[in-house]
Short mmCIF file of C-alpha atoms in Angstrom, two decimals:
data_model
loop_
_atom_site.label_atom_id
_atom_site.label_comp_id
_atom_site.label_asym_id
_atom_site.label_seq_id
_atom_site.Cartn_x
_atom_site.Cartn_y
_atom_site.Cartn_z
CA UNK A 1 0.00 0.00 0.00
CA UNK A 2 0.87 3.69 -0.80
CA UNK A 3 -0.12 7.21 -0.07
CA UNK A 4 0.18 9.33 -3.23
CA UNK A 5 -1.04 12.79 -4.09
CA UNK A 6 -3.93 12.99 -6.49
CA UNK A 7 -3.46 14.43 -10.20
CA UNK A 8 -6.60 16.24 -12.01
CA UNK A 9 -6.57 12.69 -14.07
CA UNK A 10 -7.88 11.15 -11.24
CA UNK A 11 -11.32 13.01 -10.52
CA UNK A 12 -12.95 10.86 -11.75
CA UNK A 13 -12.06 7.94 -10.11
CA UNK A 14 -12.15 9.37 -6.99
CA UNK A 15 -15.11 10.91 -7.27
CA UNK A 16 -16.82 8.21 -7.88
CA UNK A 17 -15.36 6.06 -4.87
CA UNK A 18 -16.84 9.47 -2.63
CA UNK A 19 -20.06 8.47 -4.38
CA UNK A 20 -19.85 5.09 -3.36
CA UNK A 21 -19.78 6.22 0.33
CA UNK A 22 -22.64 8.51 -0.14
CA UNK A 23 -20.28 11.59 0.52
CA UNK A 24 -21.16 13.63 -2.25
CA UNK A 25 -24.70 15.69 -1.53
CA UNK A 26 -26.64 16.74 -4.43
CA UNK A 27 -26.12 20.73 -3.84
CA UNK A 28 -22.16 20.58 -3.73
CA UNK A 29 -19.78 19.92 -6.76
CA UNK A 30 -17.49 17.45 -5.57
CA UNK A 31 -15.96 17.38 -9.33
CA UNK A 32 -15.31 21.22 -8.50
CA UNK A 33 -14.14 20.43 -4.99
CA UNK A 34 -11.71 17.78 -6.18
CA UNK A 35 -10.14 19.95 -8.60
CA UNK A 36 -10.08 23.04 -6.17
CA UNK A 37 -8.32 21.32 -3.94
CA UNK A 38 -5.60 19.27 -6.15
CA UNK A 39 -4.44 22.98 -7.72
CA UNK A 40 -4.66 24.34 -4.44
CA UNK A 41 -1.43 25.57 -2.58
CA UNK A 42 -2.47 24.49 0.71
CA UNK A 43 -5.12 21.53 0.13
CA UNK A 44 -4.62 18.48 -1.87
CA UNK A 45 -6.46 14.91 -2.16
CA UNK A 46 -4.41 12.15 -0.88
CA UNK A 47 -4.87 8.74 -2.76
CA UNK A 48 -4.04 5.12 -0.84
CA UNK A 49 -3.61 2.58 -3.44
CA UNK A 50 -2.77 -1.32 -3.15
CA UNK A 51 -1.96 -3.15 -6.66
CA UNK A 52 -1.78 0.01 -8.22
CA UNK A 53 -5.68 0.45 -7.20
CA UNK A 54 -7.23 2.91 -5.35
CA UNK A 55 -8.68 1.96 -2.37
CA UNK A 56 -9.09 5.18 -0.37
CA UNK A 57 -9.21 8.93 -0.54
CA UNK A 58 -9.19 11.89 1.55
CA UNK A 59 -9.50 16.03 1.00
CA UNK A 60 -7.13 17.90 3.28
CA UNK A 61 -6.86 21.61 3.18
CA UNK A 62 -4.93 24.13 5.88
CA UNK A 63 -6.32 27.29 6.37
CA UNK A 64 -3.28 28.74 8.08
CA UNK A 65 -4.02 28.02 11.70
CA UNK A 66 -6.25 24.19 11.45
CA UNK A 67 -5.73 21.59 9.56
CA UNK A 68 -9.53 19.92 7.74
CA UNK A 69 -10.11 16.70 6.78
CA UNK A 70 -13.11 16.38 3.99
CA UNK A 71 -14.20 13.40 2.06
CA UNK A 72 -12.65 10.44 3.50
CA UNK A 73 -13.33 7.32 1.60
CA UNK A 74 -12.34 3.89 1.60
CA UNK A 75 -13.64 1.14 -0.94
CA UNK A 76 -17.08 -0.05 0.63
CA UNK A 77 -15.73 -3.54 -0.24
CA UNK A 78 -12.26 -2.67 1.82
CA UNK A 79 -13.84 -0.70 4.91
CA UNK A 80 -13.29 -2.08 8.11
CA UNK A 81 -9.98 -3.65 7.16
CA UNK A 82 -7.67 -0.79 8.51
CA UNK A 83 -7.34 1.28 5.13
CA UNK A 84 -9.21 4.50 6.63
CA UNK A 85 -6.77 4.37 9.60
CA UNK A 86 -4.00 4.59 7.31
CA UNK A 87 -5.48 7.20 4.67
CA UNK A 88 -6.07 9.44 7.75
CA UNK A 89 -3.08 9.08 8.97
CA UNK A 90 -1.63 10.00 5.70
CA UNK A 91 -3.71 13.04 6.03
CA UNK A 92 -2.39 13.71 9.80
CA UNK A 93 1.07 13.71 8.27
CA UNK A 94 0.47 16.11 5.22
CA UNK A 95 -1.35 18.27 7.87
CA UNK A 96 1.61 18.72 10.00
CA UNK A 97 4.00 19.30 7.61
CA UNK A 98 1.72 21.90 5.88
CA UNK A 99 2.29 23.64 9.87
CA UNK A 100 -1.46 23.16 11.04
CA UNK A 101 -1.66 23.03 14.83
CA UNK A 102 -4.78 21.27 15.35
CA UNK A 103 -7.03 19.07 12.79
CA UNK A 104 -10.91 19.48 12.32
CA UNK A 105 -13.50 17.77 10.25
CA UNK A 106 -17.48 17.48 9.63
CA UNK A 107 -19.34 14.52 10.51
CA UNK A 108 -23.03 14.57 9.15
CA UNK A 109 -24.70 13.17 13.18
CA UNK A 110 -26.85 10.92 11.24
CA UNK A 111 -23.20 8.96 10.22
CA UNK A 112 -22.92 7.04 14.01
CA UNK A 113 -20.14 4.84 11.93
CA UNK A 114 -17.79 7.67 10.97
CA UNK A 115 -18.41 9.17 14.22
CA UNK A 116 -17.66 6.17 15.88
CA UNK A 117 -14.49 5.70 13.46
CA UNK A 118 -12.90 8.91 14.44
CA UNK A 119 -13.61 8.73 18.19
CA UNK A 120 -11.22 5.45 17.88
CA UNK A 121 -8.67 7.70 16.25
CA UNK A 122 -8.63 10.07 19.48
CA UNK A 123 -11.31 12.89 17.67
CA UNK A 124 -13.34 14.42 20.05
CA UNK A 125 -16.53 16.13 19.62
CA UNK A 126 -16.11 19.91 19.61
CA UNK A 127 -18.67 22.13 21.83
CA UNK A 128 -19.51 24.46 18.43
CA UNK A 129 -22.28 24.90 15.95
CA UNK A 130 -21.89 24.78 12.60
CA UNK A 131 -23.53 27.41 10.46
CA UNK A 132 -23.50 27.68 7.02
CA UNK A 133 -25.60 30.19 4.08
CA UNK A 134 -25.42 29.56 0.46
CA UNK A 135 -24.42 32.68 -1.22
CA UNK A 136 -25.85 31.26 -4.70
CA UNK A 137 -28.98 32.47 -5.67
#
């Protein structure tokens, strides 16, 4: 298995694996979001592939202070096997060296699985509200 930075040939792919994990939401353009953050200077989206196939993805960005984790998917046939421990650690490491001091990330409460998953990693539910307004008409 190895961790490898994501190239703009690869939205597909790995879009495709977020829709396979029922990540993607009808109202946001994870094509867009993918390519966004693979040009980006401070956000990629980190591939894990065995056989030269991927079998997991995550978004990580750095806004200058935190480090975010978005989109973490693993192969619904792989999951439970250890490969979204090692993607997100792949994802702790990029966030360090990219300086962030802290990591945060958005769990929809309706996913007890992923919230479960990243309590076992050490995450801890933050005491904040999320808010959010589209600024598309």
């Amino acid at each position: 298995m190895g961790v490898r930075q994501a190239s703009l040939e690869d939205c597909e792919a790995v879009v495709a694996l977020w829709e396979s994990c029922a990540l993607t939401r009808p109202w946001n353009d994870a094509e867009s979001d993918f390519k966004q953050a693979v040009v980006g200077k401070t956000s990629d989206v980190l591939i894990l592939e065995g056989n030269e196939q991927m079998v997991a993805s995550a978004m990580v960005g750095f806004d200058g202070h935190r480090g975010w984790v978005y989109y973490l998917a693993v192969e619904p046939s792989r999951q439970k096997g250890g490969l979204g421990r090692q993607i997100m650690s792949a994802a702790e490491e990029y966030l360090r060296e990219q300086g962030a001091a802290k990591i945060q990330l958005m769990v929809r409460s309706e996913n007890s699985s992923a919230c479960a998953f990243y309590k076992s990693l050490g995450y801890e539910q933050q005491p904040v509200l999320t808010f959010g307004r589209r600024l598309e008409p």
